Amino acid sequence: MGKNKKALSATDDVEDINISPLIDMVFILLIFFIVTTVFVEEPGIDIVKPMAFNAADLPKNCILIGVTESDNVFYGGEEVGLNGIRLKVRRLIRENSDYPVIIQVDAGASNGTIARLIDECKLAEVPAGQIHLSLDKLNN
């Protein structure tokens, strides 16, 4: 017992805890989280949506397409038109076929444009049941 007291005398240096590896690990985990996080691309336009009684929240990983009142089709903030949307959707579906296609429709958009857009999504090989129209919830 006498030797232990002598070993821990005030003249001896006590080793500090080195937290550098812990900080390195935290930064690596933070970088991993930032790199693997998927962000939802908004269509980049303001859309006035019609009201619906049975609305659900959008999934986090999805393909958002916007249709304006003047029947312009947008994806990722740029106008792609009905002719250009098929290639964009096909490329995204080939990357991940689990992504649903959400079509955000302005209340003034024509039904013909919406029908053609749904047809273009089907021709882009979107799996059955993965095409949805986005409607606002009623404020009750």
mmCIF file of N, CA and C in Angstrom:
data_model
loop_
_atom_site.group_PDB
_atom_site.id
_atom_site.type_symbol
_atom_site.label_atom_id
_atom_site.label_comp_id
_atom_site.label_asym_id
_atom_site.label_seq_id
_atom_site.Cartn_x
_atom_site.Cartn_y
_atom_site.Cartn_z
ATOM 1 N N MET A 1 0.823 -1.185 0.000
ATOM 2 C CA MET A 1 0.000 0.000 0.000
ATOM 3 C C MET A 1 0.862 1.241 0.000
ATOM 4 N N GLY A 2 2.004 1.158 0.653
ATOM 5 C CA GLY A 2 2.907 2.289 0.703
ATOM 6 C C GLY A 2 3.445 2.650 -0.675
ATOM 7 N N LYS A 3 3.685 1.651 -1.517
ATOM 8 C CA LYS A 3 4.193 1.914 -2.856
ATOM 9 C C LYS A 3 3.154 2.652 -3.699
ATOM 10 N N ASN A 4 1.870 2.326 -3.547
ATOM 11 C CA ASN A 4 0.822 2.972 -4.343
ATOM 12 C C ASN A 4 0.712 4.448 -4.008
ATOM 13 N N LYS A 5 0.832 4.786 -2.717
ATOM 14 C CA LYS A 5 0.766 6.199 -2.340
ATOM 15 C C LYS A 5 1.958 6.947 -2.910
ATOM 16 N N LYS A 6 3.091 6.280 -2.913
ATOM 17 C CA LYS A 6 4.280 6.915 -3.447
ATOM 18 C C LYS A 6 4.150 7.113 -4.959
ATOM 19 N N ALA A 7 3.505 6.172 -5.642
ATOM 20 C CA ALA A 7 3.344 6.265 -7.093
ATOM 21 C C ALA A 7 2.413 7.403 -7.480
ATOM 22 N N LEU A 8 1.467 7.769 -6.633
ATOM 23 C CA LEU A 8 0.505 8.818 -6.941
ATOM 24 C C LEU A 8 0.816 10.118 -6.221
ATOM 25 N N SER A 9 2.070 10.357 -5.943
ATOM 26 C CA SER A 9 2.422 11.590 -5.237
ATOM 27 C C SER A 9 2.208 12.792 -6.149
ATOM 28 N N ALA A 10 2.214 13.976 -5.589
ATOM 29 C CA ALA A 10 1.929 15.213 -6.319
ATOM 30 C C ALA A 10 2.997 15.522 -7.353
ATOM 31 N N THR A 11 4.175 14.970 -7.215
ATOM 32 C CA THR A 11 5.252 15.280 -8.158
ATOM 33 C C THR A 11 5.106 14.526 -9.470
ATOM 34 N N ASP A 12 4.350 13.434 -9.482
ATOM 35 C CA ASP A 12 4.169 12.655 -10.712
ATOM 36 C C ASP A 12 3.118 13.309 -11.604
ATOM 37 N N ASP A 13 3.323 13.199 -12.924
ATOM 38 C CA ASP A 13 2.351 13.727 -13.890
ATOM 39 C C ASP A 13 1.222 12.724 -14.098
ATOM 40 N N VAL A 14 0.002 13.232 -14.126
ATOM 41 C CA VAL A 14 -1.168 12.396 -14.408
ATOM 42 C C VAL A 14 -1.501 12.576 -15.889
ATOM 43 N N GLU A 15 -1.708 11.478 -16.597
ATOM 44 C CA GLU A 15 -1.999 11.536 -18.032
ATOM 45 C C GLU A 15 -3.392 12.104 -18.265
ATOM 46 N N ASP A 16 -3.505 13.025 -19.233
ATOM 47 C CA ASP A 16 -4.802 13.583 -19.617
ATOM 48 C C ASP A 16 -5.478 12.659 -20.625
ATOM 49 N N ILE A 17 -6.778 12.750 -20.664
ATOM 50 C CA ILE A 17 -7.540 11.968 -21.635
ATOM 51 C C ILE A 17 -7.431 12.663 -22.988
ATOM 52 N N ASN A 18 -7.050 11.916 -23.997
ATOM 53 C CA ASN A 18 -6.892 12.459 -25.345
ATOM 54 C C ASN A 18 -8.221 12.294 -26.098
ATOM 55 N N ILE A 19 -8.885 13.401 -26.405
ATOM 56 C CA ILE A 19 -10.185 13.317 -27.085
ATOM 57 C C ILE A 19 -10.075 13.596 -28.582
ATOM 58 N N SER A 20 -8.877 13.710 -29.097
ATOM 59 C CA SER A 20 -8.698 13.951 -30.537
ATOM 60 C C SER A 20 -9.329 12.857 -31.395
ATOM 61 N N PRO A 21 -9.149 11.569 -31.081
ATOM 62 C CA PRO A 21 -9.808 10.544 -31.902
ATOM 63 C C PRO A 21 -11.342 10.643 -31.847
ATOM 64 N N LEU A 22 -11.881 11.044 -30.706
ATOM 65 C CA LEU A 22 -13.331 11.202 -30.586
ATOM 66 C C LEU A 22 -13.822 12.335 -31.481
ATOM 67 N N ILE A 23 -13.104 13.441 -31.499
ATOM 68 C CA ILE A 23 -13.485 14.571 -32.347
ATOM 69 C C ILE A 23 -13.380 14.178 -33.818
ATOM 70 N N ASP A 24 -12.328 13.452 -34.184
ATOM 71 C CA ASP A 24 -12.179 12.985 -35.564
ATOM 72 C C ASP A 24 -13.353 12.105 -35.975
ATOM 73 N N MET A 25 -13.760 11.200 -35.081
ATOM 74 C CA MET A 25 -14.874 10.306 -35.386
ATOM 75 C C MET A 25 -16.176 11.089 -35.564
ATOM 76 N N VAL A 26 -16.402 12.097 -34.733
ATOM 77 C CA VAL A 26 -17.615 12.911 -34.843
ATOM 78 C C VAL A 26 -17.641 13.636 -36.184
ATOM 79 N N PHE A 27 -16.518 14.192 -36.611
ATOM 80 C CA PHE A 27 -16.465 14.876 -37.904
ATOM 81 C C PHE A 27 -16.691 13.910 -39.060
ATOM 82 N N ILE A 28 -16.138 12.713 -38.970
ATOM 83 C CA ILE A 28 -16.354 11.716 -40.020
ATOM 84 C C ILE A 28 -17.827 11.339 -40.098
ATOM 85 N N LEU A 29 -18.479 11.143 -38.956
ATOM 86 C CA LEU A 29 -19.911 10.827 -38.958
ATOM 87 C C LEU A 29 -20.734 11.987 -39.506
ATOM 88 N N LEU A 30 -20.360 13.209 -39.181
ATOM 89 C CA LEU A 30 -21.065 14.379 -39.699
ATOM 90 C C LEU A 30 -20.937 14.466 -41.217
ATOM 91 N N ILE A 31 -19.744 14.249 -41.732
ATOM 92 C CA ILE A 31 -19.544 14.264 -43.186
ATOM 93 C C ILE A 31 -20.338 13.144 -43.839
ATOM 94 N N PHE A 32 -20.349 11.956 -43.252
ATOM 95 C CA PHE A 32 -21.126 10.839 -43.791
ATOM 96 C C PHE A 32 -22.606 11.188 -43.843
ATOM 97 N N PHE A 33 -23.134 11.806 -42.795
ATOM 98 C CA PHE A 33 -24.548 12.189 -42.761
ATOM 99 C C PHE A 33 -24.864 13.211 -43.849
ATOM 100 N N ILE A 34 -24.008 14.199 -44.005
ATOM 101 C CA ILE A 34 -24.251 15.240 -45.012
ATOM 102 C C ILE A 34 -24.219 14.652 -46.418
ATOM 103 N N VAL A 35 -23.281 13.754 -46.680
ATOM 104 C CA VAL A 35 -23.148 13.180 -48.018
ATOM 105 C C VAL A 35 -24.315 12.257 -48.349
ATOM 106 N N THR A 36 -24.815 11.502 -47.384
ATOM 107 C CA THR A 36 -25.861 10.518 -47.670
ATOM 108 C C THR A 36 -27.276 11.065 -47.560
ATOM 109 N N THR A 37 -27.440 12.293 -47.105
ATOM 110 C CA THR A 37 -28.774 12.871 -46.980
ATOM 111 C C THR A 37 -29.315 13.224 -48.360
ATOM 112 N N VAL A 38 -30.572 12.857 -48.606
ATOM 113 C CA VAL A 38 -31.234 13.171 -49.873
ATOM 114 C C VAL A 38 -32.166 14.342 -49.642
ATOM 115 N N PHE A 39 -32.033 15.347 -50.468
ATOM 116 C CA PHE A 39 -32.873 16.523 -50.354
ATOM 117 C C PHE A 39 -33.958 16.488 -51.419
ATOM 118 N N VAL A 40 -35.150 16.927 -51.064
ATOM 119 C CA VAL A 40 -36.266 16.975 -52.001
ATOM 120 C C VAL A 40 -36.117 18.213 -52.867
ATOM 121 N N GLU A 41 -36.181 18.024 -54.185
ATOM 122 C CA GLU A 41 -36.111 19.155 -55.099
ATOM 123 C C GLU A 41 -37.515 19.691 -55.329
ATOM 124 N N GLU A 42 -37.715 20.941 -54.978
ATOM 125 C CA GLU A 42 -39.002 21.589 -55.208
ATOM 126 C C GLU A 42 -39.105 21.965 -56.677
ATOM 127 N N PRO A 43 -40.328 22.066 -57.219
ATOM 128 C CA PRO A 43 -40.462 22.415 -58.630
ATOM 129 C C PRO A 43 -39.993 23.828 -58.953
ATOM 130 N N GLY A 44 -39.864 24.714 -57.973
ATOM 131 C CA GLY A 44 -39.327 26.038 -58.197
ATOM 132 C C GLY A 44 -40.334 27.085 -58.613
ATOM 133 N N ILE A 45 -41.603 26.766 -58.532
ATOM 134 C CA ILE A 45 -42.649 27.720 -58.897
ATOM 135 C C ILE A 45 -43.721 27.696 -57.828
ATOM 136 N N ASP A 46 -44.474 28.782 -57.729
ATOM 137 C CA ASP A 46 -45.599 28.827 -56.800
ATOM 138 C C ASP A 46 -46.825 28.252 -57.488
ATOM 139 N N ILE A 47 -47.464 27.295 -56.836
ATOM 140 C CA ILE A 47 -48.630 26.630 -57.407
ATOM 141 C C ILE A 47 -49.791 26.791 -56.445
ATOM 142 N N VAL A 48 -50.942 27.225 -56.962
ATOM 143 C CA VAL A 48 -52.165 27.299 -56.173
ATOM 144 C C VAL A 48 -52.845 25.947 -56.322
ATOM 145 N N LYS A 49 -52.873 25.176 -55.225
ATOM 146 C CA LYS A 49 -53.399 23.813 -55.296
ATOM 147 C C LYS A 49 -54.872 23.780 -54.927
ATOM 148 N N PRO A 50 -55.647 22.906 -55.574
ATOM 149 C CA PRO A 50 -57.039 22.738 -55.167
ATOM 150 C C PRO A 50 -57.111 22.041 -53.814
ATOM 151 N N MET A 51 -58.248 22.146 -53.152
ATOM 152 C CA MET A 51 -58.420 21.554 -51.827
ATOM 153 C C MET A 51 -58.886 20.096 -51.932
ATOM 154 N N ALA A 52 -58.506 19.290 -50.925
ATOM 155 C CA ALA A 52 -58.921 17.891 -50.870
ATOM 156 C C ALA A 52 -59.183 17.509 -49.420
ATOM 157 N N PHE A 53 -60.121 16.585 -49.232
ATOM 158 C CA PHE A 53 -60.439 16.121 -47.880
ATOM 159 C C PHE A 53 -59.471 15.034 -47.415
ATOM 160 N N ASN A 54 -58.992 14.217 -48.328
ATOM 161 C CA ASN A 54 -58.154 13.069 -47.959
ATOM 162 C C ASN A 54 -56.731 13.273 -48.473
ATOM 163 N N ALA A 55 -55.994 14.181 -47.866
ATOM 164 C CA ALA A 55 -54.620 14.459 -48.287
ATOM 165 C C ALA A 55 -53.640 13.843 -47.298
ATOM 166 N N ALA A 56 -52.474 13.438 -47.810
ATOM 167 C CA ALA A 56 -51.421 12.858 -46.971
ATOM 168 C C ALA A 56 -50.126 13.623 -47.222
ATOM 169 N N ASP A 57 -49.197 13.525 -46.274
ATOM 170 C CA ASP A 57 -47.911 14.193 -46.428
ATOM 171 C C ASP A 57 -47.100 13.528 -47.531
ATOM 172 N N LEU A 58 -46.234 14.315 -48.184
ATOM 173 C CA LEU A 58 -45.390 13.797 -49.250
ATOM 174 C C LEU A 58 -44.244 12.989 -48.664
ATOM 175 N N PRO A 59 -43.827 11.927 -49.357
ATOM 176 C CA PRO A 59 -42.644 11.207 -48.904
ATOM 177 C C PRO A 59 -41.399 12.070 -49.088
ATOM 178 N N LYS A 60 -40.342 11.762 -48.318
ATOM 179 C CA LYS A 60 -39.129 12.582 -48.375
ATOM 180 C C LYS A 60 -38.370 12.390 -49.678
ATOM 181 N N ASN A 61 -38.314 11.195 -50.187
ATOM 182 C CA ASN A 61 -37.598 10.921 -51.427
ATOM 183 C C ASN A 61 -38.607 10.710 -52.536
ATOM 184 N N CYS A 62 -38.764 11.715 -53.378
ATOM 185 C CA CYS A 62 -39.735 11.619 -54.458
ATOM 186 C C CYS A 62 -39.310 12.525 -55.606
ATOM 187 N N ILE A 63 -39.978 12.365 -56.735
ATOM 188 C CA ILE A 63 -39.752 13.202 -57.908
ATOM 189 C C ILE A 63 -40.908 14.185 -57.978
ATOM 190 N N LEU A 64 -40.631 15.478 -57.767
ATOM 191 C CA LEU A 64 -41.672 16.507 -57.765
ATOM 192 C C LEU A 64 -41.720 17.205 -59.114
ATOM 193 N N ILE A 65 -42.902 17.212 -59.718
ATOM 194 C CA ILE A 65 -43.129 17.893 -60.990
ATOM 195 C C ILE A 65 -44.229 18.914 -60.752
ATOM 196 N N GLY A 66 -44.056 20.122 -61.254
ATOM 197 C CA GLY A 66 -45.052 21.178 -61.083
ATOM 198 C C GLY A 66 -45.707 21.542 -62.400
ATOM 199 N N VAL A 67 -47.035 21.785 -62.355
ATOM 200 C CA VAL A 67 -47.785 22.243 -63.528
ATOM 201 C C VAL A 67 -48.438 23.562 -63.145
ATOM 202 N N THR A 68 -48.145 24.620 -63.914
ATOM 203 C CA THR A 68 -48.677 25.942 -63.607
ATOM 204 C C THR A 68 -50.070 26.122 -64.191
ATOM 205 N N GLU A 69 -50.659 27.266 -63.856
ATOM 206 C CA GLU A 69 -51.991 27.611 -64.353
ATOM 207 C C GLU A 69 -52.004 27.704 -65.883
ATOM 208 N N SER A 70 -50.876 28.093 -66.467
ATOM 209 C CA SER A 70 -50.785 28.213 -67.930
ATOM 210 C C SER A 70 -50.246 26.937 -68.575
ATOM 211 N N ASP A 71 -50.331 25.811 -67.876
ATOM 212 C CA ASP A 71 -49.956 24.477 -68.362
ATOM 213 C C ASP A 71 -48.463 24.321 -68.665
ATOM 214 N N ASN A 72 -47.615 25.092 -68.008
ATOM 215 C CA ASN A 72 -46.166 24.912 -68.133
ATOM 216 C C ASN A 72 -45.724 23.850 -67.135
ATOM 217 N N VAL A 73 -44.820 22.964 -67.554
ATOM 218 C CA VAL A 73 -44.353 21.861 -66.715
ATOM 219 C C VAL A 73 -42.943 22.187 -66.221
ATOM 220 N N PHE A 74 -42.748 22.108 -64.892
ATOM 221 C CA PHE A 74 -41.469 22.434 -64.265
ATOM 222 C C PHE A 74 -40.941 21.234 -63.491
ATOM 223 N N TYR A 75 -39.605 21.098 -63.507
ATOM 224 C CA TYR A 75 -38.928 20.136 -62.635
ATOM 225 C C TYR A 75 -37.626 20.777 -62.167
ATOM 226 N N GLY A 76 -37.373 20.760 -60.879
ATOM 227 C CA GLY A 76 -36.134 21.288 -60.321
ATOM 228 C C GLY A 76 -35.921 22.770 -60.578
ATOM 229 N N GLY A 77 -37.006 23.538 -60.661
ATOM 230 C CA GLY A 77 -36.897 24.978 -60.842
ATOM 231 C C GLY A 77 -36.773 25.440 -62.276
ATOM 232 N N GLU A 78 -36.745 24.520 -63.219
ATOM 233 C CA GLU A 78 -36.642 24.914 -64.624
ATOM 234 C C GLU A 78 -37.802 24.336 -65.418
ATOM 235 N N GLU A 79 -38.224 25.081 -66.429
ATOM 236 C CA GLU A 79 -39.323 24.614 -67.273
ATOM 237 C C GLU A 79 -38.785 23.566 -68.234
ATOM 238 N N VAL A 80 -39.393 22.376 -68.202
ATOM 239 C CA VAL A 80 -38.955 21.291 -69.076
ATOM 240 C C VAL A 80 -39.993 20.969 -70.139
ATOM 241 N N GLY A 81 -41.237 21.348 -69.925
ATOM 242 C CA GLY A 81 -42.286 21.069 -70.901
ATOM 243 C C GLY A 81 -42.701 19.614 -70.891
ATOM 244 N N LEU A 82 -43.796 19.343 -71.576
ATOM 245 C CA LEU A 82 -44.293 17.964 -71.643
ATOM 246 C C LEU A 82 -43.344 17.062 -72.425
ATOM 247 N N ASN A 83 -42.659 17.627 -73.415
ATOM 248 C CA ASN A 83 -41.763 16.813 -74.240
ATOM 249 C C ASN A 83 -40.470 16.454 -73.520
ATOM 250 N N GLY A 84 -40.022 17.262 -72.571
ATOM 251 C CA GLY A 84 -38.751 17.009 -71.902
ATOM 252 C C GLY A 84 -38.855 16.250 -70.596
ATOM 253 N N ILE A 85 -40.067 16.102 -70.076
ATOM 254 C CA ILE A 85 -40.213 15.491 -68.750
ATOM 255 C C ILE A 85 -39.949 13.989 -68.777
ATOM 256 N N ARG A 86 -40.252 13.327 -69.891
ATOM 257 C CA ARG A 86 -40.086 11.877 -69.952
ATOM 258 C C ARG A 86 -38.629 11.474 -69.720
ATOM 259 N N LEU A 87 -37.691 12.157 -70.360
ATOM 260 C CA LEU A 87 -36.269 11.808 -70.204
ATOM 261 C C LEU A 87 -35.782 12.038 -68.779
ATOM 262 N N LYS A 88 -36.204 13.142 -68.163
ATOM 263 C CA LYS A 88 -35.781 13.430 -66.782
ATOM 264 C C LYS A 88 -36.323 12.377 -65.821
ATOM 265 N N VAL A 89 -37.610 12.045 -65.961
ATOM 266 C CA VAL A 89 -38.223 11.063 -65.061
ATOM 267 C C VAL A 89 -37.607 9.686 -65.292
ATOM 268 N N ARG A 90 -37.386 9.313 -66.540
ATOM 269 C CA ARG A 90 -36.802 7.999 -66.831
ATOM 270 C C ARG A 90 -35.415 7.872 -66.198
ATOM 271 N N ARG A 91 -34.602 8.932 -66.294
ATOM 272 C CA ARG A 91 -33.262 8.903 -65.700
ATOM 273 C C ARG A 91 -33.344 8.726 -64.182
ATOM 274 N N LEU A 92 -34.264 9.465 -63.528
ATOM 275 C CA LEU A 92 -34.396 9.377 -62.072
ATOM 276 C C LEU A 92 -34.954 8.027 -61.636
ATOM 277 N N ILE A 93 -35.892 7.478 -62.401
ATOM 278 C CA ILE A 93 -36.474 6.174 -62.059
ATOM 279 C C ILE A 93 -35.434 5.073 -62.229
ATOM 280 N N ARG A 94 -34.571 5.198 -63.212
ATOM 281 C CA ARG A 94 -33.519 4.186 -63.385
ATOM 282 C C ARG A 94 -32.512 4.234 -62.245
ATOM 283 N N GLU A 95 -32.299 5.418 -61.662
ATOM 284 C CA GLU A 95 -31.413 5.527 -60.500
ATOM 285 C C GLU A 95 -32.036 4.860 -59.280
ATOM 286 N N ASN A 96 -33.339 5.068 -59.077
ATOM 287 C CA ASN A 96 -34.039 4.472 -57.936
ATOM 288 C C ASN A 96 -35.508 4.323 -58.292
ATOM 289 N N SER A 97 -35.937 3.099 -58.530
ATOM 290 C CA SER A 97 -37.319 2.859 -58.962
ATOM 291 C C SER A 97 -38.321 2.972 -57.817
ATOM 292 N N ASP A 98 -37.840 3.174 -56.578
ATOM 293 C CA ASP A 98 -38.754 3.315 -55.442
ATOM 294 C C ASP A 98 -39.298 4.734 -55.304
ATOM 295 N N TYR A 99 -38.725 5.694 -56.025
ATOM 296 C CA TYR A 99 -39.185 7.076 -55.916
ATOM 297 C C TYR A 99 -40.566 7.228 -56.548
ATOM 298 N N PRO A 100 -41.538 7.720 -55.776
ATOM 299 C CA PRO A 100 -42.830 8.021 -56.398
ATOM 300 C C PRO A 100 -42.744 9.348 -57.149
ATOM 301 N N VAL A 101 -43.596 9.514 -58.155
ATOM 302 C CA VAL A 101 -43.672 10.765 -58.906
ATOM 303 C C VAL A 101 -44.853 11.550 -58.351
ATOM 304 N N ILE A 102 -44.585 12.733 -57.811
ATOM 305 C CA ILE A 102 -45.618 13.603 -57.255
ATOM 306 C C ILE A 102 -45.815 14.758 -58.227
ATOM 307 N N ILE A 103 -47.021 14.917 -58.738
ATOM 308 C CA ILE A 103 -47.335 15.999 -59.664
ATOM 309 C C ILE A 103 -48.119 17.052 -58.896
ATOM 310 N N GLN A 104 -47.502 18.222 -58.688
ATOM 311 C CA GLN A 104 -48.164 19.335 -58.011
ATOM 312 C C GLN A 104 -48.856 20.170 -59.085
ATOM 313 N N VAL A 105 -50.179 20.213 -58.995
ATOM 314 C CA VAL A 105 -50.975 20.822 -60.055
ATOM 315 C C VAL A 105 -51.603 22.114 -59.561
ATOM 316 N N ASP A 106 -51.460 23.185 -60.351
ATOM 317 C CA ASP A 106 -52.147 24.439 -60.070
ATOM 318 C C ASP A 106 -53.638 24.232 -60.331
ATOM 319 N N ALA A 107 -54.472 24.931 -59.562
ATOM 320 C CA ALA A 107 -55.925 24.769 -59.694
ATOM 321 C C ALA A 107 -56.418 25.151 -61.082
ATOM 322 N N GLY A 108 -55.698 26.024 -61.798
ATOM 323 C CA GLY A 108 -56.136 26.458 -63.123
ATOM 324 C C GLY A 108 -55.575 25.643 -64.270
ATOM 325 N N ALA A 109 -54.779 24.619 -63.996
ATOM 326 C CA ALA A 109 -54.186 23.801 -65.062
ATOM 327 C C ALA A 109 -55.260 22.965 -65.746
ATOM 328 N N SER A 110 -55.067 22.706 -67.037
ATOM 329 C CA SER A 110 -56.078 21.950 -67.790
ATOM 330 C C SER A 110 -55.930 20.451 -67.542
ATOM 331 N N ASN A 111 -57.059 19.767 -67.608
ATOM 332 C CA ASN A 111 -57.060 18.317 -67.398
ATOM 333 C C ASN A 111 -56.290 17.594 -68.497
ATOM 334 N N GLY A 112 -56.316 18.141 -69.717
ATOM 335 C CA GLY A 112 -55.590 17.518 -70.824
ATOM 336 C C GLY A 112 -54.090 17.493 -70.579
ATOM 337 N N THR A 113 -53.562 18.580 -70.036
ATOM 338 C CA THR A 113 -52.125 18.637 -69.730
ATOM 339 C C THR A 113 -51.772 17.642 -68.637
ATOM 340 N N ILE A 114 -52.627 17.542 -67.631
ATOM 341 C CA ILE A 114 -52.379 16.590 -66.538
ATOM 342 C C ILE A 114 -52.404 15.163 -67.071
ATOM 343 N N ALA A 115 -53.376 14.856 -67.943
ATOM 344 C CA ALA A 115 -53.472 13.511 -68.520
ATOM 345 C C ALA A 115 -52.237 13.195 -69.368
ATOM 346 N N ARG A 116 -51.783 14.164 -70.172
ATOM 347 C CA ARG A 116 -50.580 13.947 -70.996
ATOM 348 C C ARG A 116 -49.348 13.762 -70.124
ATOM 349 N N LEU A 117 -49.282 14.511 -69.016
ATOM 350 C CA LEU A 117 -48.145 14.391 -68.105
ATOM 351 C C LEU A 117 -48.121 13.011 -67.444
ATOM 352 N N ILE A 118 -49.277 12.524 -67.048
ATOM 353 C CA ILE A 118 -49.355 11.168 -66.474
ATOM 354 C C ILE A 118 -48.942 10.136 -67.514
ATOM 355 N N ASP A 119 -49.380 10.319 -68.772
ATOM 356 C CA ASP A 119 -48.974 9.405 -69.846
ATOM 357 C C ASP A 119 -47.460 9.436 -70.060
ATOM 358 N N GLU A 120 -46.862 10.632 -70.019
ATOM 359 C CA GLU A 120 -45.409 10.750 -70.182
ATOM 360 C C GLU A 120 -44.679 10.023 -69.050
ATOM 361 N N CYS A 121 -45.211 10.104 -67.832
ATOM 362 C CA CYS A 121 -44.597 9.393 -66.699
ATOM 363 C C CYS A 121 -44.700 7.885 -66.887
ATOM 364 N N LYS A 122 -45.833 7.423 -67.399
ATOM 365 C CA LYS A 122 -45.980 5.984 -67.660
ATOM 366 C C LYS A 122 -45.013 5.534 -68.745
ATOM 367 N N LEU A 123 -44.847 6.361 -69.798
ATOM 368 C CA LEU A 123 -43.897 6.034 -70.863
ATOM 369 C C LEU A 123 -42.451 6.087 -70.367
ATOM 370 N N ALA A 124 -42.209 6.813 -69.282
ATOM 371 C CA ALA A 124 -40.874 6.883 -68.673
ATOM 372 C C ALA A 124 -40.616 5.701 -67.748
ATOM 373 N N GLU A 125 -41.515 4.722 -67.766
ATOM 374 C CA GLU A 125 -41.370 3.470 -67.012
ATOM 375 C C GLU A 125 -41.490 3.650 -65.509
ATOM 376 N N VAL A 126 -42.357 4.575 -65.082
ATOM 377 C CA VAL A 126 -42.651 4.717 -63.654
ATOM 378 C C VAL A 126 -43.489 3.505 -63.243
ATOM 379 N N PRO A 127 -43.126 2.799 -62.163
ATOM 380 C CA PRO A 127 -43.891 1.620 -61.745
ATOM 381 C C PRO A 127 -45.357 1.952 -61.447
ATOM 382 N N ALA A 128 -46.207 0.964 -61.620
ATOM 383 C CA ALA A 128 -47.644 1.141 -61.385
ATOM 384 C C ALA A 128 -47.890 1.586 -59.948
ATOM 385 N N GLY A 129 -48.768 2.556 -59.773
ATOM 386 C CA GLY A 129 -49.120 3.057 -58.454
ATOM 387 C C GLY A 129 -48.144 4.064 -57.883
ATOM 388 N N GLN A 130 -47.149 4.489 -58.649
ATOM 389 C CA GLN A 130 -46.148 5.427 -58.152
ATOM 390 C C GLN A 130 -46.363 6.855 -58.659
ATOM 391 N N ILE A 131 -47.459 7.117 -59.369
ATOM 392 C CA ILE A 131 -47.757 8.463 -59.861
ATOM 393 C C ILE A 131 -48.894 9.026 -59.015
ATOM 394 N N HIS A 132 -48.662 10.199 -58.404
ATOM 395 C CA HIS A 132 -49.651 10.799 -57.508
ATOM 396 C C HIS A 132 -49.836 12.274 -57.840
ATOM 397 N N LEU A 133 -51.043 12.787 -57.600
ATOM 398 C CA LEU A 133 -51.325 14.213 -57.725
ATOM 399 C C LEU A 133 -51.316 14.819 -56.335
ATOM 400 N N SER A 134 -50.683 15.972 -56.176
ATOM 401 C CA SER A 134 -50.583 16.633 -54.878
ATOM 402 C C SER A 134 -51.680 17.676 -54.741
ATOM 403 N N LEU A 135 -52.438 17.569 -53.649
ATOM 404 C CA LEU A 135 -53.520 18.506 -53.350
ATOM 405 C C LEU A 135 -53.344 19.023 -51.932
ATOM 406 N N ASP A 136 -53.781 20.261 -51.663
ATOM 407 C CA ASP A 136 -53.697 20.833 -50.317
ATOM 408 C C ASP A 136 -54.726 20.208 -49.391
ATOM 409 N N LYS A 137 -54.416 20.228 -48.090
ATOM 410 C CA LYS A 137 -55.374 19.798 -47.073
ATOM 411 C C LYS A 137 -56.344 20.935 -46.783
ATOM 412 N N LEU A 138 -57.557 20.587 -46.406
ATOM 413 C CA LEU A 138 -58.514 21.610 -45.981
ATOM 414 C C LEU A 138 -58.166 22.062 -44.576
ATOM 415 N N ASN A 139 -58.279 23.332 -44.313
ATOM 416 C CA ASN A 139 -58.002 23.868 -42.977
ATOM 417 C C ASN A 139 -59.283 23.839 -42.158
ATOM 418 N N ASN A 140 -59.548 22.735 -41.507
ATOM 419 C CA ASN A 140 -60.754 22.601 -40.668
ATOM 420 C C ASN A 140 -60.365 22.596 -39.220
#
